[in-house]
XYZ file of C-alpha atoms in Angstrom:
711
model
C 86.297 37.279 30.865
C 83.443 39.594 32.210
C 81.643 41.585 29.544
C 82.128 45.410 29.098
C 80.591 47.516 31.480
C 76.659 47.267 31.027
C 75.569 51.126 31.889
C 78.535 52.562 32.210
C 79.010 53.739 28.655
C 76.196 55.957 28.999
C 78.327 58.705 30.867
C 80.804 58.692 27.449
C 79.347 61.744 26.819
C 79.837 63.730 29.967
C 83.677 62.631 29.412
C 83.989 64.338 26.285
C 85.454 67.693 26.049
C 82.747 70.721 25.208
C 85.034 71.443 22.393
C 83.965 68.491 20.867
C 80.108 69.180 21.647
C 79.969 72.880 20.562
C 79.825 73.886 16.810
C 83.162 74.673 15.115
C 84.221 77.913 13.369
C 84.076 75.664 9.931
C 81.559 75.882 7.676
C 81.019 72.492 7.280
C 80.232 72.578 11.480
C 77.944 75.287 11.426
C 74.975 72.820 9.638
C 72.714 72.134 12.162
C 70.547 69.495 11.085
C 66.347 69.361 10.780
C 64.504 67.664 13.441
C 63.498 64.011 12.713
C 59.352 64.130 13.012
C 58.431 60.574 13.900
C 54.582 59.759 13.726
C 54.537 56.674 15.699
C 55.099 57.221 19.094
C 52.580 59.407 19.773
C 48.850 60.807 18.604
C 50.025 64.557 19.740
C 51.282 65.464 16.296
C 51.888 68.834 14.542
C 50.669 70.089 11.201
C 51.108 67.972 8.675
C 53.695 69.146 5.689
C 52.493 70.803 2.424
C 55.246 69.732 0.602
C 57.151 66.372 0.194
C 58.703 65.469 3.836
C 62.485 64.864 4.205
C 64.354 62.772 6.161
C 65.845 65.337 8.763
C 69.425 64.005 8.306
C 72.521 64.309 5.550
C 73.106 60.876 3.985
C 75.032 58.387 6.341
C 74.278 60.868 9.372
C 73.145 59.299 12.452
C 69.079 59.724 12.732
C 68.600 60.943 16.443
C 65.235 61.567 17.559
C 65.345 63.758 20.397
C 61.272 65.136 20.365
C 59.847 61.861 21.460
C 59.161 60.136 25.165
C 59.792 56.930 24.089
C 62.924 55.911 22.708
C 62.753 55.800 18.950
C 64.845 54.163 16.035
C 64.637 55.071 12.625
C 65.847 53.758 9.615
C 65.687 56.804 6.784
C 65.093 56.084 2.821
C 69.168 56.402 2.154
C 70.081 54.053 4.525
C 66.773 51.496 2.950
C 68.405 52.299 -0.735
C 71.857 51.030 0.683
C 70.888 47.510 2.649
C 68.469 46.809 -0.221
C 66.456 44.883 2.591
C 63.772 42.180 0.980
C 62.377 41.865 4.919
C 62.057 43.988 7.707
C 64.264 41.831 9.846
C 66.914 42.149 7.205
C 66.838 45.841 7.921
C 67.146 45.883 11.877
C 69.377 42.669 12.656
C 72.139 44.828 13.608
C 70.538 47.747 14.424
C 70.968 48.377 18.722
C 68.268 46.685 20.745
C 66.830 45.464 17.539
C 67.641 41.726 16.179
C 65.620 39.428 14.036
C 64.373 35.698 13.695
C 66.195 35.199 10.385
C 64.004 31.534 10.319
C 64.453 31.641 6.844
C 67.050 34.505 5.868
C 65.687 37.032 3.080
C 62.454 35.801 3.265
C 60.905 35.393 7.022
C 62.651 36.955 9.668
C 60.350 39.092 11.811
C 62.086 42.238 13.731
C 62.684 41.648 17.582
C 63.091 44.186 20.047
C 64.944 44.146 22.899
C 64.433 39.838 22.971
C 60.368 40.138 22.518
C 59.198 38.887 19.169
C 55.984 37.634 17.258
C 52.650 38.790 19.969
C 54.627 41.192 21.492
C 55.942 43.579 18.690
C 53.278 44.725 16.408
C 54.306 45.411 12.781
C 52.352 48.176 10.989
C 51.962 49.860 7.561
C 51.022 53.811 7.428
C 49.241 53.254 10.710
C 47.301 49.883 10.736
C 48.371 46.913 11.585
C 50.324 44.452 8.900
C 47.469 41.727 9.252
C 49.259 38.648 8.240
C 50.053 35.561 10.334
C 53.840 36.116 11.392
C 53.129 36.342 14.455
C 52.165 32.956 14.724
C 55.225 31.177 13.190
C 58.614 32.251 12.741
C 58.246 30.566 9.039
C 55.066 33.148 8.218
C 57.382 35.856 5.937
C 55.815 39.792 6.735
C 54.120 41.190 3.566
C 56.467 44.350 3.649
C 59.086 44.769 1.144
C 61.137 47.913 2.746
C 62.144 48.873 -0.876
C 58.848 50.785 -1.700
C 58.984 52.792 2.238
C 60.441 56.293 2.699
C 61.418 55.346 6.343
C 61.018 52.750 9.191
C 60.284 53.958 12.481
C 61.048 51.551 15.492
C 59.565 52.220 19.331
C 61.910 50.452 21.213
C 59.816 49.242 24.400
C 56.433 49.469 25.155
C 53.997 50.917 23.010
C 51.022 49.379 24.281
C 49.466 52.892 24.892
C 48.468 53.658 21.626
C 48.448 50.425 19.817
C 47.022 47.900 22.127
C 48.021 45.137 24.174
C 49.908 43.528 21.538
C 52.722 45.754 21.471
C 54.147 45.388 24.934
C 57.605 44.642 23.539
C 57.298 47.865 20.864
C 56.200 48.913 17.536
C 57.563 48.554 14.345
C 55.981 50.671 11.664
C 56.580 51.189 7.703
C 55.818 54.381 6.808
C 55.582 56.000 3.011
C 53.126 57.676 0.822
C 50.636 55.473 -0.397
C 47.429 57.683 0.974
C 49.265 61.137 -0.394
C 49.614 63.499 2.082
C 50.587 66.292 -0.305
C 50.954 67.271 -3.866
C 54.511 67.474 -5.538
C 55.400 71.021 -5.878
C 56.923 70.299 -9.480
C 53.173 68.103 -10.010
C 55.104 65.111 -10.428
C 58.194 62.814 -8.451
C 59.075 59.798 -7.636
C 62.449 57.574 -7.708
C 63.489 54.134 -9.115
C 66.081 51.666 -7.386
C 67.818 48.511 -8.553
C 70.697 46.679 -6.745
C 71.973 43.131 -7.180
C 73.602 40.629 -4.345
C 76.675 38.478 -4.970
C 75.803 35.669 -1.976
C 72.590 34.373 -3.445
C 72.492 35.879 -7.062
C 69.919 38.457 -5.694
C 68.147 40.914 -8.146
C 65.913 43.691 -6.903
C 63.870 46.589 -8.039
C 61.358 48.699 -6.850
C 59.529 52.492 -8.493
C 57.430 54.901 -6.754
C 55.957 57.840 -7.935
C 53.746 60.726 -6.633
C 51.739 63.218 -8.909
C 49.025 65.832 -8.714
C 46.606 68.948 -9.390
C 44.804 70.816 -7.882
C 43.403 69.271 -4.612
C 44.086 65.498 -5.963
C 47.079 63.973 -5.477
C 48.128 60.206 -6.613
C 50.164 57.723 -5.711
C 51.931 54.405 -7.850
C 54.470 52.064 -6.658
C 55.609 48.445 -7.191
C 58.272 46.235 -6.765
C 60.136 42.753 -7.376
C 63.036 40.893 -5.599
C 64.221 37.241 -6.640
C 67.156 35.241 -5.079
C 68.748 32.077 -5.545
C 69.990 29.478 -2.326
C 72.539 31.930 -0.651
C 76.092 30.730 0.119
C 77.447 30.361 3.445
C 81.345 29.558 4.901
C 80.260 25.825 4.524
C 78.691 25.892 0.853
C 75.608 26.744 -0.211
C 72.491 26.947 2.380
C 70.263 24.446 0.903
C 66.518 25.492 0.007
C 66.749 29.532 0.928
C 65.792 30.722 -2.516
C 63.109 33.584 -2.749
C 60.934 35.838 -4.856
C 58.430 38.244 -4.160
C 56.457 41.288 -5.829
C 53.569 43.714 -5.297
C 52.545 46.983 -5.216
C 50.152 49.643 -4.628
C 47.910 52.651 -5.845
C 46.519 55.458 -3.699
C 44.448 58.550 -4.017
C 43.589 61.449 -1.979
C 41.651 64.877 -1.951
C 43.714 67.435 -0.157
C 42.456 70.681 1.143
C 43.782 73.584 3.224
C 42.068 71.877 6.522
C 43.276 68.582 5.578
C 42.916 65.635 3.505
C 41.354 61.725 3.182
C 42.594 59.109 0.929
C 42.514 55.404 -0.221
C 44.896 52.897 -1.607
C 44.792 49.187 -2.816
C 48.123 47.026 -2.245
C 49.064 44.026 -3.410
C 52.024 41.651 -2.129
C 52.177 38.098 -2.954
C 55.816 35.758 -2.841
C 57.270 32.251 -2.771
C 60.151 31.711 -0.832
C 61.549 27.923 0.789
C 62.377 27.336 4.056
C 65.814 26.230 4.955
C 67.415 23.501 7.457
C 66.470 19.654 8.401
C 63.441 18.625 7.002
C 62.238 21.538 5.515
C 65.315 21.388 3.246
C 64.906 17.463 2.956
C 61.277 18.174 1.487
C 61.570 20.943 -0.212
C 59.078 22.982 1.578
C 58.286 26.140 0.401
C 55.302 29.084 1.000
C 53.662 31.558 -0.953
C 52.032 34.214 0.779
C 49.089 36.667 -0.905
C 47.698 39.764 0.569
C 45.346 42.050 -0.279
C 45.020 45.262 1.568
C 42.525 48.399 1.270
C 43.414 51.068 3.718
C 41.713 54.463 4.232
C 43.369 57.540 6.197
C 42.006 61.008 6.669
C 42.825 64.352 8.674
C 40.827 67.326 9.488
C 41.820 70.364 11.307
C 38.068 72.738 12.330
C 38.658 76.342 12.083
C 37.165 76.803 15.472
C 36.600 74.682 18.673
C 37.913 72.977 21.524
C 39.375 69.538 18.883
C 42.507 71.349 16.813
C 42.341 68.005 14.403
C 40.397 64.693 14.116
C 42.539 61.833 12.421
C 41.661 58.272 11.357
C 42.746 55.079 9.885
C 41.046 52.081 8.367
C 42.135 48.817 7.398
C 40.861 45.743 6.060
C 42.552 42.609 4.416
C 42.804 39.080 3.201
C 45.941 36.901 3.460
C 46.455 33.259 2.633
C 49.378 31.320 2.375
C 49.821 27.281 1.549
C 52.676 25.157 3.077
C 53.801 23.115 0.207
C 56.414 20.202 0.337
C 57.809 17.612 -1.513
C 56.692 13.852 -0.233
C 58.928 10.291 -0.405
C 57.946 10.214 -3.967
C 59.085 13.444 -5.153
C 55.628 15.055 -5.378
C 54.491 18.294 -4.153
C 51.389 18.522 -1.921
C 49.889 21.228 0.073
C 50.400 20.211 3.824
C 48.611 23.512 5.671
C 46.460 26.632 4.612
C 46.284 29.874 6.688
C 43.851 32.532 6.652
C 43.693 35.338 8.107
C 40.992 38.211 7.284
C 41.073 41.213 9.938
C 39.862 44.675 9.975
C 41.309 47.681 12.210
C 40.310 51.215 12.788
C 41.277 54.098 14.752
C 40.366 57.913 15.380
C 42.096 60.345 17.250
C 40.831 63.774 18.274
C 43.567 66.340 19.051
C 42.442 69.267 21.509
C 43.470 72.786 21.142
C 46.723 73.518 23.278
C 45.505 74.861 26.627
C 47.403 77.154 28.557
C 47.693 76.774 32.631
C 49.605 78.244 35.001
C 51.746 75.130 34.994
C 52.349 75.512 30.969
C 50.975 74.446 27.790
C 49.093 71.027 27.860
C 48.598 69.360 24.567
C 47.004 65.977 24.250
C 44.872 63.499 22.101
C 41.769 61.025 22.881
C 41.783 57.871 20.984
C 39.916 55.079 20.117
C 40.663 51.620 18.195
C 38.862 48.826 17.435
C 40.130 45.489 15.750
C 38.693 42.134 14.494
C 40.650 39.092 13.337
C 39.139 35.678 11.840
C 42.433 33.216 11.618
C 41.999 29.520 10.111
C 44.108 26.985 9.176
C 43.370 23.605 7.497
C 45.765 20.455 6.559
C 48.030 20.236 9.012
C 47.769 23.667 10.560
C 44.284 22.647 12.052
C 46.226 20.004 14.097
C 48.164 22.926 15.219
C 45.138 25.640 16.129
C 41.574 25.244 14.991
C 39.598 28.457 13.594
C 39.908 31.534 16.048
C 38.055 34.664 16.668
C 39.543 37.625 17.899
C 38.376 41.409 18.694
C 39.471 44.312 21.025
C 38.144 47.592 21.279
C 40.121 50.522 23.244
C 39.923 53.884 24.364
C 43.494 55.766 25.409
C 44.296 59.461 25.964
C 48.130 61.016 25.853
C 48.478 64.764 27.431
C 51.438 66.590 27.454
C 52.703 69.597 29.464
C 55.505 72.382 28.769
C 56.293 73.756 31.693
C 59.016 75.452 30.349
C 62.798 75.768 30.431
C 62.996 73.030 28.399
C 60.874 70.281 30.815
C 58.157 68.505 29.340
C 55.965 65.601 31.177
C 53.842 62.853 29.478
C 51.232 61.245 30.715
C 48.585 58.231 28.920
C 46.350 55.996 29.839
C 44.693 52.828 28.121
C 41.619 50.726 28.796
C 41.206 48.040 26.276
C 38.648 44.790 26.103
C 39.820 41.820 24.354
C 37.844 38.761 23.417
C 39.350 35.350 22.083
C 37.215 32.664 21.099
C 38.304 29.448 19.760
C 38.513 25.883 20.937
C 40.165 24.523 23.625
C 42.116 21.149 24.793
C 42.731 19.736 28.198
C 45.806 17.767 28.068
C 46.858 15.464 30.736
C 48.954 17.093 33.959
C 52.182 15.563 32.725
C 51.391 15.705 28.898
C 51.987 12.208 28.277
C 48.565 10.283 26.905
C 46.516 8.339 28.696
C 43.720 5.921 28.021
C 41.287 8.605 27.045
C 41.932 11.316 23.748
C 42.512 15.351 25.239
C 38.868 16.745 25.869
C 38.177 19.682 23.103
C 35.855 22.128 23.705
C 34.437 25.864 22.809
C 36.380 28.347 25.034
C 36.134 32.194 24.962
C 37.922 34.189 27.265
C 37.358 38.059 28.056
C 40.514 40.015 28.829
C 40.433 43.884 30.354
C 44.011 45.488 29.706
C 45.050 47.872 31.685
C 47.831 50.368 30.774
C 49.862 53.598 32.211
C 52.632 55.465 31.715
C 54.440 59.018 32.991
C 57.119 60.454 31.550
C 59.711 63.507 31.434
C 62.113 64.952 28.944
C 64.338 67.722 29.772
C 66.860 69.893 27.566
C 70.146 69.621 28.511
C 73.520 71.832 27.718
C 75.185 71.004 24.713
C 71.908 70.214 22.761
C 71.565 66.913 25.183
C 67.937 65.497 25.731
C 67.276 63.347 28.186
C 64.309 61.541 29.234
C 62.771 59.987 32.121
C 59.825 57.411 31.716
C 57.624 55.042 33.406
C 54.928 52.326 32.223
C 52.717 49.851 33.469
C 51.459 47.394 30.393
C 49.158 44.703 30.656
C 48.960 42.137 27.575
C 45.933 39.768 27.131
C 47.069 36.423 25.815
C 46.560 35.628 21.742
C 45.037 32.525 20.159
C 48.017 30.532 20.059
C 48.976 31.263 23.409
C 45.743 29.712 24.504
C 44.465 27.003 22.046
C 47.581 25.155 20.602
C 47.284 21.518 20.761
C 49.368 20.271 18.190
C 52.441 19.673 15.569
C 54.155 22.397 14.517
C 56.505 21.338 11.635
C 58.113 24.806 10.809
C 59.795 24.773 14.767
C 59.521 20.713 15.336
C 57.960 21.518 18.351
C 54.781 20.040 19.466
C 52.719 22.749 20.770
C 50.411 22.826 23.959
C 48.557 25.912 24.630
C 46.946 27.017 28.219
C 43.266 28.455 27.986
C 43.476 29.328 31.352
C 46.280 31.747 30.768
C 46.190 35.466 32.790
C 47.108 38.656 31.558
C 50.525 39.262 31.255
C 51.499 42.256 33.371
C 55.066 44.282 32.897
C 56.188 47.170 34.654
C 59.286 49.090 33.005
C 61.404 52.063 33.845
C 63.832 53.777 30.955
C 66.197 56.512 30.838
C 67.555 58.255 27.730
C 70.406 60.421 26.390
C 70.308 62.082 23.151
C 71.779 64.624 21.500
C 70.823 64.983 17.107
C 72.883 68.126 16.381
C 75.914 69.192 15.833
C 79.557 66.770 15.715
C 78.963 64.595 18.081
C 75.203 62.452 17.537
C 74.188 60.314 20.712
C 71.415 57.987 21.503
C 71.501 55.904 24.350
C 68.680 54.246 26.389
C 68.760 51.632 29.822
C 65.848 49.981 30.590
C 64.695 47.664 32.966
C 61.585 45.714 32.701
C 59.498 43.353 35.708
C 56.862 41.102 34.478
C 54.483 39.299 35.896
C 53.074 35.935 33.972
C 55.514 36.752 31.290
C 54.411 33.967 28.865
C 56.917 31.208 27.133
C 57.207 28.461 25.475
C 58.733 26.034 28.158
C 59.972 22.491 26.555
C 58.974 19.853 28.852
C 61.818 17.252 27.807
C 59.322 15.039 26.203
C 59.309 14.580 21.916
C 56.342 13.623 20.089
C 55.363 12.759 16.504
C 51.921 13.886 14.434
C 49.773 13.119 17.558
C 49.489 13.600 21.082
C 49.356 10.131 21.104
C 52.944 9.976 20.015
C 53.987 12.099 22.804
C 56.806 9.568 24.934
C 57.490 7.280 21.958
C 58.688 9.052 19.023
C 61.506 11.443 18.855
C 60.330 13.981 15.765
C 59.080 17.346 17.713
C 59.683 18.980 20.990
C 57.005 19.175 23.250
C 56.361 23.064 24.438
C 54.013 24.386 26.674
C 52.687 27.689 27.189
C 53.432 28.804 30.401
C 53.193 31.790 32.401
C 56.194 32.807 35.165
C 57.659 36.226 36.611
C 60.818 37.375 34.754
C 62.950 40.551 34.624
C 64.345 42.068 31.052
C 67.293 44.669 31.619
C 69.873 46.156 29.177
C 71.197 49.277 27.172
C 71.457 50.322 23.626
C 73.792 52.911 22.458
C 74.783 54.781 19.088
C 77.151 57.525 18.985
C 78.764 59.194 15.416
C 81.263 61.841 16.261
C 82.406 63.856 13.004
C 86.609 64.365 13.700
C 88.487 66.220 10.306
C 86.942 68.342 8.568
C 86.795 67.508 4.275
C 85.101 69.162 1.394
C 81.710 70.155 2.724
C 81.927 67.118 4.883
C 83.819 65.358 7.696
C 85.834 61.953 8.186
C 84.447 60.592 11.764
C 83.892 58.140 13.997
C 81.193 55.834 14.736
C 80.003 53.329 17.467
C 76.983 51.099 18.738
C 76.405 48.494 21.772
C 73.703 46.781 23.010
C 72.705 43.711 25.323
C 69.989 42.355 26.581
C 69.624 40.047 29.641
C 66.539 37.862 30.481
C 65.733 35.771 33.264
C 63.242 34.197 35.403
C 63.009 34.322 39.133
C 64.953 31.164 40.044
C 67.743 32.592 37.578
C 67.163 30.424 34.843
C 67.207 32.067 31.540
C 64.705 32.948 28.888
C 65.217 31.181 25.682
C 66.247 32.673 22.436
C 67.324 35.822 23.589
C 70.140 38.095 21.443
C 73.154 38.258 22.348
C 75.716 41.428 23.510
C 77.103 43.355 20.744
C 79.755 45.659 20.115
C 80.773 47.635 17.116
C 82.265 50.452 14.859
C 84.436 52.104 12.737
C 85.424 55.019 10.455
C 83.494 57.395 7.736
C 83.556 59.803 5.129
C 81.012 61.868 4.339
C 81.633 64.965 1.684
C 80.840 66.312 -1.769
C 78.308 63.567 -2.746
C 80.503 60.388 -1.627
C 79.741 58.708 1.709
C 82.517 55.705 2.500
C 82.357 53.593 5.785
C 84.706 50.751 6.725
C 83.272 48.817 10.203
C 82.692 45.923 12.396
C 80.298 44.653 14.182
C 81.168 41.556 16.776
C 78.490 39.427 18.799
C 79.757 37.737 21.819
C 78.711 34.087 22.300
C 75.410 33.747 23.999
C 76.361 31.029 27.184
C 73.026 32.380 28.917
C 70.556 29.716 27.624
C 67.829 28.366 28.874
C 67.458 24.475 29.816
C 67.932 22.737 26.634
C 69.051 25.335 24.136
C 72.229 25.455 22.877
C 75.228 27.315 23.442
C 75.384 29.904 19.947
C 79.292 30.858 19.072
C 80.194 34.673 18.671
C 81.007 35.706 15.154
C 82.695 38.816 13.346
C 81.020 40.634 10.647
C 83.207 42.886 8.990
C 81.506 45.539 6.758
C 82.559 48.347 4.099
C 80.843 50.623 1.549
C 80.863 53.483 -0.916
C 78.149 54.919 -2.709
C 78.258 58.662 -4.801
C 75.459 61.231 -4.901
C 75.153 63.453 -7.911
C 72.615 66.224 -8.846
C 71.837 66.009 -12.552
C 70.223 67.880 -15.490
C 66.474 66.027 -15.668
C 66.559 67.539 -19.310
C 69.374 65.173 -19.933
C 69.219 62.482 -17.611
C 65.732 61.921 -16.847
C 66.434 62.570 -13.258
C 67.198 65.552 -10.984
C 69.327 62.914 -8.659
C 71.628 59.773 -8.903
C 72.979 57.679 -6.132
C 75.229 54.679 -6.739
C 77.467 52.417 -4.714
C 78.852 49.085 -3.419
C 78.609 47.660 -0.289
C 80.379 44.686 1.401
C 78.956 42.156 4.292
C 80.330 39.470 6.281
C 83.688 40.572 4.118
C 85.351 37.951 6.674
C 82.795 35.021 5.420
C 82.402 34.430 9.246
C 80.170 31.672 10.537
C 76.911 33.437 11.762
C 74.668 32.117 13.640
C 71.451 33.929 15.013
C 70.796 32.843 18.928
C 67.386 34.341 18.737
C 66.458 31.466 15.908
C 64.802 28.218 16.395
C 66.955 27.542 13.502
C 70.343 28.398 14.679
C 71.893 25.173 14.546
C 70.724 24.080 11.206
C 71.341 26.914 9.099
C 74.326 29.688 8.727
C 73.276 33.090 7.494
C 74.800 34.517 4.405
C 78.380 34.393 4.062
C 80.779 37.045 1.634
C 78.365 39.095 0.226
C 78.926 42.467 -2.302
C 75.998 44.656 -2.985
C 74.990 46.592 -6.056
C 73.132 49.472 -6.241
C 71.580 52.294 -7.989
C 68.729 54.958 -7.518
C 67.657 57.364 -9.664
C 65.033 60.083 -8.394
C 62.837 63.010 -10.854
């Protein structure tokens, strides 16, 4: 049976009667939502707020960003509280255009954007890269817990112009006030949230506080989560328990012309890896990270520079991979370490008034240095490597009037990767001699450019059209991997001669953020030259190359380049139908797909399926309730040697209530409590983008309780 029309839904809004788009006479429909301000897509930014920034949306309203050229998904604080995620992948898994690796659900689940993951998706915290090793392997957790963040911004599509070639697939940016940018009006403020999930006996708690006086602002936050092995429709998923904890302290000096601040954060966790041999050996990982981050902004009184901003961050990261031997004794199989520092400076010039319109822009400089090492079994996968990059980039926007704006950007980058290369036989089978190892340094000069147009349309719609050319430098694992990767049950062979990966993208968006009908739709087409992927050779190996072809423990994969085409669409919509109290009863809907093929017609491996969903909601007088369903079609567009993934249906329901209270009586100014159910049909859900989809199921029927107090 054919799938729904791919891009035809983009025209949905044109078929809606104007009466659904224009504000109605009732008071509730006269409310126009504040525009959502995001900081990730462009260095051209307005002045920072003098007080705590809001989410820009009412509780339960679909957040739609209409001011950016690139499509941006925003997950606000209200949704984070309701979802109670322990990993970014958990939070983003069901959003249009987004998915997650779900290698160890609730513990190691890295975001996937439009079918792209790992080295093509940059994850950052308050403007600085997360600086971990989750891009090396799907079993490595991202050391970020969303419970202590105010919002998460996702740039769908290439974001390499501002952040570097490793963001060729997009950026996931977690934002909070760890480096304070404002002083609370009352002198202090904060929130506490806690929750429980039935599917895994999960317990969650997080708290944050901001305070300040004069020109000094301080921040502190902390979190603690713990969960047992989770239930599935087929029973307990063995070896899937996890726990994590961490927090941060920060301080800033804030003045009339800017601020400068510093923050220190710590993260540690212990989680198990389910599925196959990992479960049999009770494999678990214990990541630990310490981060130091600085940030500042200065606005001169005069001169050509309107504002100078900087970000600087460094970290040390380590985790052990622990497993039990045949006698049941625990031992460390591998230890991964990552030391990294990153800095970025941006100079935004004053507006220039030309005959064509008002020109605004920013010039940026970025530098990054990374030292990666592994010992034990991990050293068999990759020897120590060093990566350095330097870049300069420029963004310019021209507002010509009548709601029409243009943007152009360019980036020039220099990347150097040094490590140990291995020369394998052409047939990837052992011969008389062992593969030759030698020191190798590769240098690349990725170049990227983009142009875009943004146009206001009738009925508060905004349309955008963007074109980008982006180059990505191969990263260390793609160049220098050389051995067993137990987590993915593969024997990985890198190619030290890989070339730049090139992507040409065209995307068109139509968005509406205000009124009773909110809409966010994007269609895109990307042509890759030299797309780097893991090609299965059909050969099986043991723990050493000499066993390839004679043992069957690990699938042999080789990093290979081929031309490929990605195209797809992502749509989200929300319609307020019936006024009730100070709110509405309404409908919401979503649809997304991505198709990825090589030039010979074969499919790129591990691509998310087509998904469609929708439901009914109520938002009024502090209450929010919703019942909806998300259906994923069977993924039959598989790569050679990849299995078909069955379709699934996730029925969800939730109800919550928010009430303003007297701080003198309750010690809080606002309390939200609620109940949420996921996978209420207890369906067998497998993730086609996961290496372990045939070995593990995602969690079964789950009921979450949550409580949040703000003061």
